[in-house]
Structures are given as structure tokens and as C-alpha cells.
XYZ file of C-alpha atoms in Angstrom:
77
model
C -104.857 -16.557 -95.116
C -106.273 -19.736 -93.279
C -104.791 -23.177 -92.954
C -106.383 -24.370 -95.890
C -104.795 -22.107 -98.470
C -101.235 -22.611 -96.656
C -101.617 -26.270 -97.088
C -102.794 -26.078 -100.802
C -99.689 -23.990 -101.298
C -97.750 -26.461 -99.687
C -99.086 -29.342 -101.898
C -98.794 -27.736 -104.881
C -94.870 -26.898 -104.058
C -94.159 -30.448 -102.620
C -93.359 -32.062 -106.086
C -90.616 -29.244 -106.635
C -89.215 -29.710 -103.157
C -89.218 -33.553 -103.462
C -87.699 -32.925 -107.108
C -84.945 -30.589 -105.785
C -84.404 -33.208 -102.962
C -83.558 -36.005 -105.306
C -81.534 -33.582 -107.593
C -79.352 -32.838 -104.378
C -79.269 -36.082 -103.519
C -78.037 -37.571 -106.953
C -75.429 -34.943 -106.570
C -73.994 -35.536 -103.732
C -73.754 -39.319 -104.639
C -71.949 -38.389 -107.690
C -69.746 -36.295 -105.807
C -68.988 -38.938 -103.370
C -68.459 -41.672 -106.093
C -65.695 -39.624 -107.901
C -64.012 -38.641 -104.403
C -63.658 -42.446 -103.865
C -62.418 -43.376 -107.306
C -60.011 -40.268 -106.807
C -58.652 -41.718 -103.579
C -58.139 -45.320 -104.705
C -56.152 -43.691 -108.023
C -53.917 -41.659 -105.312
C -53.420 -45.115 -103.605
C -53.035 -46.815 -106.941
C -50.252 -44.135 -107.829
C -48.502 -44.098 -104.508
C -48.299 -48.009 -104.643
C -46.652 -47.918 -108.206
C -44.233 -45.077 -107.340
C -42.914 -47.332 -104.522
C -42.685 -50.326 -107.044
C -40.819 -48.233 -109.246
C -38.532 -47.110 -106.798
C -37.924 -50.814 -105.493
C -37.448 -52.116 -108.833
C -34.898 -49.204 -109.885
C -32.828 -49.934 -106.714
C -32.774 -53.589 -107.775
C -31.590 -52.493 -111.363
C -28.730 -50.590 -109.528
C -28.179 -53.414 -107.616
C -27.686 -55.892 -110.356
C -26.094 -52.878 -112.839
C -23.353 -52.845 -109.633
C -22.550 -56.559 -109.677
C -22.698 -56.689 -113.782
C -20.002 -53.804 -113.731
C -17.730 -55.759 -111.008
C -17.928 -59.021 -113.217
C -17.094 -57.168 -116.430
C -14.029 -55.611 -114.308
C -12.918 -59.116 -113.069
C -13.302 -60.398 -116.895
C -11.168 -57.669 -118.093
C -8.311 -58.343 -115.114
C -8.304 -62.100 -116.114
C -7.869 -61.102 -120.005
């Protein structure tokens, strides 16, 4: 095989190689976008859990104060 034949084979395979490269690049881009969305969702979930715990502790404090007030009102009666 001479250089012209190898070059001709390469030129005939070039569109296929470019197509496969573009396809792989698209797949890599999609995977990175999905991972980014997943990371953001995990961060959002962690913030929501922290917020829920904070609100629960505040609610427990309010419940304790309400119980104290109810007890004082019963003692007054």
C-alpha cells in the first residue's frame, strides 16, 4: 500500500471519526450537566434538612414555653 491509498482510507474514515468524537463530547457534556444538577440538589437537600432541624428546635422551645404558661394558668385557677 502506498501513501495515497492510506490517505484515501483515512479521508473516507474521517467523517466517521468526527461523528464519533462529537457523539462522545455530547455524552460527556450531558453527564457533567447531570452531575452538576445532582450536586446542587444534594446541597439544597442538606440546607432543607438543616432548616427543618432549626425550625423543629424553635417549635420545641415554643412548646415548652406554652406548657409553662398553661401550668401557671392552672396554678392561678
